[in-house]
Amino acid sequence: IRSTWAQKAFLAMDIFEYVKTAFENGAAKMQPNNDTYYHIIHSWGMCGNSNLALHWFGAMIQEYRLGNKSAAPKLRDFNEALRVLAGSDVEGAAAKAERVLNTITVIDASEGGLQPDLQSFRYVLACLDRQGDKEAGFRSENIFKGAMERGYALNKDEESCSLLISCLSKAGNPDRAQELLCKM
């Protein structure tokens, strides 16, 4: 299955290069867009190559910041990057996931910006759970509280609650995990 996804990733990269070259040669309607990037990011993520998936996610953000509005990232792109990080062993994955989460709201602030969804928070909490240290427990609780303050009902989402409890337990704070569990 992974080799099939790798083949799709290489095919998507070939299409990207074709579109990019056509644009550079004057075909204005052929500029690399969001879908072009997304298929590369998703394919590399599905075959387990988180480094390449994250590289292409960064390239999409950069392309958008350089003025290519058709490359504007959508929430699905951010969530794909977060999904990749949640399932990877990339060093500093939790910190990277937190940066991606924070970027969601500022990437297109001039047009109202994007807002994370429940899945966005789940992926970040999953990254912190994988980190599994005291700092991750503290950060997971802060993210959870911050999301609640912004109107996200994470306390009603079983998966988010489980991830927070797991983070706190792994951080050596089972009493705090128990206290929060009783409040939920």
PDB file of C-alpha atoms in Angstrom:
ATOM      1  CA  ILE A   1       0.000   0.000   0.000  1.00  0.00           C
ATOM      2  CA  ARG A   2       2.807   2.401   0.857  1.00  0.00           C
ATOM      3  CA  SER A   3       4.451   1.885  -2.514  1.00  0.00           C
ATOM      4  CA  THR A   4       1.146   2.775  -4.204  1.00  0.00           C
ATOM      5  CA  TRP A   5       1.007   6.025  -2.221  1.00  0.00           C
ATOM      6  CA  ALA A   6       4.644   6.729  -3.083  1.00  0.00           C
ATOM      7  CA  GLN A   7       3.801   6.247  -6.770  1.00  0.00           C
ATOM      8  CA  LYS A   8       0.926   8.693  -6.370  1.00  0.00           C
ATOM      9  CA  ALA A   9       3.255  11.163  -4.673  1.00  0.00           C
ATOM     10  CA  PHE A  10       5.779  10.972  -7.513  1.00  0.00           C
ATOM     11  CA  LEU A  11       2.975  11.352 -10.057  1.00  0.00           C
ATOM     12  CA  ALA A  12       1.609  14.384  -8.184  1.00  0.00           C
ATOM     13  CA  MET A  13       5.126  15.881  -8.139  1.00  0.00           C
ATOM     14  CA  ASP A  14       5.437  15.305 -11.896  1.00  0.00           C
ATOM     15  CA  ILE A  15       2.137  17.087 -12.443  1.00  0.00           C
ATOM     16  CA  PHE A  16       3.292  19.897 -10.161  1.00  0.00           C
ATOM     17  CA  GLU A  17       6.482  20.348 -12.201  1.00  0.00           C
ATOM     18  CA  TYR A  18       4.493  20.329 -15.453  1.00  0.00           C
ATOM     19  CA  VAL A  19       2.075  22.983 -14.161  1.00  0.00           C
ATOM     20  CA  LYS A  20       4.880  25.085 -12.686  1.00  0.00           C
ATOM     21  CA  THR A  21       6.886  24.964 -15.932  1.00  0.00           C
ATOM     22  CA  ALA A  22       3.821  25.832 -18.004  1.00  0.00           C
ATOM     23  CA  PHE A  23       3.120  28.818 -15.738  1.00  0.00           C
ATOM     24  CA  GLU A  24       6.721  29.995 -15.949  1.00  0.00           C
ATOM     25  CA  ASN A  25       6.455  29.779 -19.749  1.00  0.00           C
ATOM     26  CA  GLY A  26       3.393  32.029 -19.842  1.00  0.00           C
ATOM     27  CA  ALA A  27       0.388  29.754 -19.327  1.00  0.00           C
ATOM     28  CA  ALA A  28      -1.319  31.944 -16.717  1.00  0.00           C
ATOM     29  CA  LYS A  29      -4.074  29.428 -15.984  1.00  0.00           C
ATOM     30  CA  MET A  30      -1.570  26.713 -15.133  1.00  0.00           C
ATOM     31  CA  GLN A  31      -0.235  28.084 -11.830  1.00  0.00           C
ATOM     32  CA  PRO A  32       0.277  25.466  -9.082  1.00  0.00           C
ATOM     33  CA  ASN A  33      -2.738  25.657  -6.785  1.00  0.00           C
ATOM     34  CA  ASN A  34      -3.952  24.323  -3.478  1.00  0.00           C
ATOM     35  CA  ASP A  35      -5.065  20.991  -4.927  1.00  0.00           C
ATOM     36  CA  THR A  36      -1.699  20.460  -6.594  1.00  0.00           C
ATOM     37  CA  TYR A  37       0.075  20.816  -3.264  1.00  0.00           C
ATOM     38  CA  TYR A  38      -2.528  18.908  -1.274  1.00  0.00           C
ATOM     39  CA  HIS A  39      -2.213  15.765  -3.372  1.00  0.00           C
ATOM     40  CA  ILE A  40       1.552  15.722  -2.872  1.00  0.00           C
ATOM     41  CA  ILE A  41       1.266  16.353   0.875  1.00  0.00           C
ATOM     42  CA  HIS A  42      -1.434  13.723   1.313  1.00  0.00           C
ATOM     43  CA  SER A  43       0.352  11.095  -0.773  1.00  0.00           C
ATOM     44  CA  TRP A  44       3.661  11.477   1.063  1.00  0.00           C
ATOM     45  CA  GLY A  45       1.815  11.433   4.373  1.00  0.00           C
ATOM     46  CA  MET A  46      -0.048   8.246   3.465  1.00  0.00           C
ATOM     47  CA  CYS A  47       3.120   6.409   2.501  1.00  0.00           C
ATOM     48  CA  GLY A  48       4.716   7.412   5.800  1.00  0.00           C
ATOM     49  CA  ASN A  49       7.222   9.983   4.588  1.00  0.00           C
ATOM     50  CA  SER A  50       6.404  12.767   7.009  1.00  0.00           C
ATOM     51  CA  ASN A  51       9.508  14.773   6.125  1.00  0.00           C
ATOM     52  CA  LEU A  52       8.481  15.126   2.470  1.00  0.00           C
ATOM     53  CA  ALA A  53       4.836  15.748   3.373  1.00  0.00           C
ATOM     54  CA  LEU A  54       5.862  18.556   5.728  1.00  0.00           C
ATOM     55  CA  HIS A  55       8.334  19.934   3.188  1.00  0.00           C
ATOM     56  CA  TRP A  56       5.560  20.286   0.615  1.00  0.00           C
ATOM     57  CA  PHE A  57       3.207  21.786   3.199  1.00  0.00           C
ATOM     58  CA  GLY A  58       5.854  24.424   3.907  1.00  0.00           C
ATOM     59  CA  ALA A  59       6.317  24.989   0.170  1.00  0.00           C
ATOM     60  CA  MET A  60       2.583  25.605  -0.212  1.00  0.00           C
ATOM     61  CA  ILE A  61       2.572  28.157   2.627  1.00  0.00           C
ATOM     62  CA  GLN A  62       5.604  29.868   1.105  1.00  0.00           C
ATOM     63  CA  GLU A  63       4.040  29.945  -2.373  1.00  0.00           C
ATOM     64  CA  TYR A  64       0.918  31.543  -0.914  1.00  0.00           C
ATOM     65  CA  ARG A  65       2.952  34.110   1.014  1.00  0.00           C
ATOM     66  CA  LEU A  66       4.818  34.967  -2.198  1.00  0.00           C
ATOM     67  CA  GLY A  67       1.515  35.962  -3.755  1.00  0.00           C
ATOM     68  CA  ASN A  68       0.048  32.854  -5.349  1.00  0.00           C
ATOM     69  CA  LYS A  69      -3.506  33.153  -4.012  1.00  0.00           C
ATOM     70  CA  SER A  70      -4.515  29.922  -5.740  1.00  0.00           C
ATOM     71  CA  ALA A  71      -2.147  28.103  -3.369  1.00  0.00           C
ATOM     72  CA  ALA A  72      -4.006  29.453  -0.312  1.00  0.00           C
ATOM     73  CA  PRO A  73      -4.058  26.648   2.242  1.00  0.00           C
ATOM     74  CA  LYS A  74      -7.415  25.348   3.396  1.00  0.00           C
ATOM     75  CA  LEU A  75      -8.241  23.797   6.741  1.00  0.00           C
ATOM     76  CA  ARG A  76      -7.901  20.319   5.175  1.00  0.00           C
ATOM     77  CA  ASP A  77      -4.251  21.133   4.371  1.00  0.00           C
ATOM     78  CA  PHE A  78      -3.479  22.180   7.926  1.00  0.00           C
ATOM     79  CA  ASN A  79      -5.245  19.116   9.284  1.00  0.00           C
ATOM     80  CA  GLU A  80      -3.303  16.911   6.879  1.00  0.00           C
ATOM     81  CA  ALA A  81      -0.026  18.387   8.159  1.00  0.00           C
ATOM     82  CA  LEU A  82      -1.241  17.859  11.729  1.00  0.00           C
ATOM     83  CA  ARG A  83      -2.277  14.268  10.917  1.00  0.00           C
ATOM     84  CA  VAL A  84       1.160  13.590   9.483  1.00  0.00           C
ATOM     85  CA  LEU A  85       2.835  15.020  12.583  1.00  0.00           C
ATOM     86  CA  ALA A  86       0.551  13.052  14.927  1.00  0.00           C
ATOM     87  CA  GLY A  87       1.584   9.800  13.275  1.00  0.00           C
ATOM     88  CA  SER A  88       5.271  10.528  12.864  1.00  0.00           C
ATOM     89  CA  ASP A  89       8.452  10.238  14.844  1.00  0.00           C
ATOM     90  CA  VAL A  90       9.682  13.613  13.606  1.00  0.00           C
ATOM     91  CA  GLU A  91      11.776  15.262  16.282  1.00  0.00           C
ATOM     92  CA  GLY A  92       9.829  18.096  17.884  1.00  0.00           C
ATOM     93  CA  ALA A  93       6.552  16.964  16.295  1.00  0.00           C
ATOM     94  CA  ALA A  94       4.455  18.362  19.149  1.00  0.00           C
ATOM     95  CA  ALA A  95       6.038  21.830  18.948  1.00  0.00           C
ATOM     96  CA  LYS A  96       5.661  21.786  15.151  1.00  0.00           C
ATOM     97  CA  ALA A  97       2.005  20.785  15.509  1.00  0.00           C
ATOM     98  CA  GLU A  98       1.406  23.671  17.895  1.00  0.00           C
ATOM     99  CA  ARG A  99       2.977  26.069  15.363  1.00  0.00           C
ATOM    100  CA  VAL A 100       0.766  24.681  12.599  1.00  0.00           C
ATOM    101  CA  LEU A 101      -2.301  25.101  14.830  1.00  0.00           C
ATOM    102  CA  ASN A 102      -1.358  28.715  15.560  1.00  0.00           C
ATOM    103  CA  THR A 103      -0.715  29.389  11.858  1.00  0.00           C
ATOM    104  CA  ILE A 104      -4.252  28.347  10.916  1.00  0.00           C
ATOM    105  CA  THR A 105      -5.769  31.548  12.268  1.00  0.00           C
ATOM    106  CA  VAL A 106      -3.132  33.954  10.948  1.00  0.00           C
ATOM    107  CA  ILE A 107      -2.556  32.598   7.443  1.00  0.00           C
ATOM    108  CA  ASP A 108      -5.404  34.530   5.867  1.00  0.00           C
ATOM    109  CA  ALA A 109      -6.335  37.053   8.542  1.00  0.00           C
ATOM    110  CA  SER A 110      -7.080  39.736   5.937  1.00  0.00           C
ATOM    111  CA  GLU A 111     -10.013  37.661   4.701  1.00  0.00           C
ATOM    112  CA  GLY A 112     -11.339  36.572   8.092  1.00  0.00           C
ATOM    113  CA  GLY A 113      -8.809  33.779   8.517  1.00  0.00           C
ATOM    114  CA  LEU A 114      -9.392  30.091   8.954  1.00  0.00           C
ATOM    115  CA  GLN A 115     -10.459  28.493  12.191  1.00  0.00           C
ATOM    116  CA  PRO A 116      -9.253  25.130  13.471  1.00  0.00           C
ATOM    117  CA  ASP A 117     -11.833  22.429  13.955  1.00  0.00           C
ATOM    118  CA  LEU A 118     -12.168  19.667  16.511  1.00  0.00           C
ATOM    119  CA  GLN A 119      -9.882  17.390  14.497  1.00  0.00           C
ATOM    120  CA  SER A 120      -7.154  20.055  14.488  1.00  0.00           C
ATOM    121  CA  PHE A 121      -7.075  19.994  18.282  1.00  0.00           C
ATOM    122  CA  ARG A 122      -7.191  16.188  18.401  1.00  0.00           C
ATOM    123  CA  TYR A 123      -4.093  15.938  16.222  1.00  0.00           C
ATOM    124  CA  VAL A 124      -2.147  18.422  18.354  1.00  0.00           C
ATOM    125  CA  LEU A 125      -3.178  16.607  21.542  1.00  0.00           C
ATOM    126  CA  ALA A 126      -2.099  13.319  19.925  1.00  0.00           C
ATOM    127  CA  CYS A 127       1.341  14.805  19.189  1.00  0.00           C
ATOM    128  CA  LEU A 128       1.669  15.936  22.779  1.00  0.00           C
ATOM    129  CA  ASP A 129       0.522  12.517  23.990  1.00  0.00           C
ATOM    130  CA  ARG A 130       3.274  10.881  21.919  1.00  0.00           C
ATOM    131  CA  GLN A 131       5.824  13.275  23.430  1.00  0.00           C
ATOM    132  CA  GLY A 132       4.704  11.998  26.827  1.00  0.00           C
ATOM    133  CA  ASP A 133       6.712  14.188  29.201  1.00  0.00           C
ATOM    134  CA  LYS A 134       5.868  16.700  31.922  1.00  0.00           C
ATOM    135  CA  GLU A 135       6.042  19.673  29.539  1.00  0.00           C
ATOM    136  CA  ALA A 136       3.657  17.941  27.118  1.00  0.00           C
ATOM    137  CA  GLY A 137       1.165  17.421  29.932  1.00  0.00           C
ATOM    138  CA  PHE A 138       1.277  21.110  30.819  1.00  0.00           C
ATOM    139  CA  ARG A 139       0.982  22.216  27.172  1.00  0.00           C
ATOM    140  CA  SER A 140      -1.880  19.795  26.455  1.00  0.00           C
ATOM    141  CA  GLU A 141      -3.893  21.187  29.333  1.00  0.00           C
ATOM    142  CA  ASN A 142      -3.239  24.753  28.130  1.00  0.00           C
ATOM    143  CA  ILE A 143      -4.339  23.895  24.593  1.00  0.00           C
ATOM    144  CA  PHE A 144      -7.430  22.145  25.913  1.00  0.00           C
ATOM    145  CA  LYS A 145      -8.366  25.114  28.144  1.00  0.00           C
ATOM    146  CA  GLY A 146      -7.627  27.620  25.370  1.00  0.00           C
ATOM    147  CA  ALA A 147      -9.858  25.738  22.954  1.00  0.00           C
ATOM    148  CA  MET A 148     -12.649  25.621  25.525  1.00  0.00           C
ATOM    149  CA  GLU A 149     -12.333  29.374  26.097  1.00  0.00           C
ATOM    150  CA  ARG A 150     -12.664  29.901  22.330  1.00  0.00           C
ATOM    151  CA  GLY A 151     -15.922  27.944  22.265  1.00  0.00           C
ATOM    152  CA  TYR A 152     -14.734  24.477  21.250  1.00  0.00           C
ATOM    153  CA  ALA A 153     -16.516  21.779  23.251  1.00  0.00           C
ATOM    154  CA  LEU A 154     -13.487  19.539  23.695  1.00  0.00           C
ATOM    155  CA  ASN A 155     -14.862  18.454  27.071  1.00  0.00           C
ATOM    156  CA  LYS A 156     -17.727  16.760  25.200  1.00  0.00           C
ATOM    157  CA  ASP A 157     -15.410  14.993  22.759  1.00  0.00           C
ATOM    158  CA  GLU A 158     -14.365  11.585  24.035  1.00  0.00           C
ATOM    159  CA  GLU A 159     -11.183  11.396  21.956  1.00  0.00           C
ATOM    160  CA  SER A 160      -9.943  14.851  23.037  1.00  0.00           C
ATOM    161  CA  CYS A 161     -10.662  14.046  26.687  1.00  0.00           C
ATOM    162  CA  SER A 162      -8.872  10.698  26.426  1.00  0.00           C
ATOM    163  CA  LEU A 163      -5.819  12.339  24.875  1.00  0.00           C
ATOM    164  CA  LEU A 164      -5.687  14.987  27.606  1.00  0.00           C
ATOM    165  CA  ILE A 165      -6.021  12.374  30.372  1.00  0.00           C
ATOM    166  CA  SER A 166      -3.307  10.259  28.724  1.00  0.00           C
ATOM    167  CA  CYS A 167      -0.983  13.283  28.380  1.00  0.00           C
ATOM    168  CA  LEU A 168      -1.383  14.213  32.021  1.00  0.00           C
ATOM    169  CA  SER A 169      -0.885  10.624  33.174  1.00  0.00           C
ATOM    170  CA  LYS A 170       2.275  10.208  31.082  1.00  0.00           C
ATOM    171  CA  ALA A 171       3.496  13.538  32.446  1.00  0.00           C
ATOM    172  CA  GLY A 172       3.417  12.044  35.928  1.00  0.00           C
ATOM    173  CA  ASN A 173       0.322  13.928  36.995  1.00  0.00           C
ATOM    174  CA  PRO A 174      -2.354  11.229  37.479  1.00  0.00           C
ATOM    175  CA  ASP A 175      -4.069  13.225  40.227  1.00  0.00           C
ATOM    176  CA  ARG A 176      -4.691  16.119  37.836  1.00  0.00           C
ATOM    177  CA  ALA A 177      -5.888  13.635  35.209  1.00  0.00           C
ATOM    178  CA  GLN A 178      -8.300  12.141  37.759  1.00  0.00           C
ATOM    179  CA  GLU A 179      -9.523  15.612  38.781  1.00  0.00           C
ATOM    180  CA  LEU A 180     -10.240  16.586  35.175  1.00  0.00           C
ATOM    181  CA  LEU A 181     -11.885  13.258  34.487  1.00  0.00           C
ATOM    182  CA  CYS A 182     -14.304  13.864  37.356  1.00  0.00           C
ATOM    183  CA  LYS A 183     -15.175  17.302  35.953  1.00  0.00           C
ATOM    184  CA  MET A 184     -15.895  15.924  32.493  1.00  0.00           C
TER     185      MET A 184
END
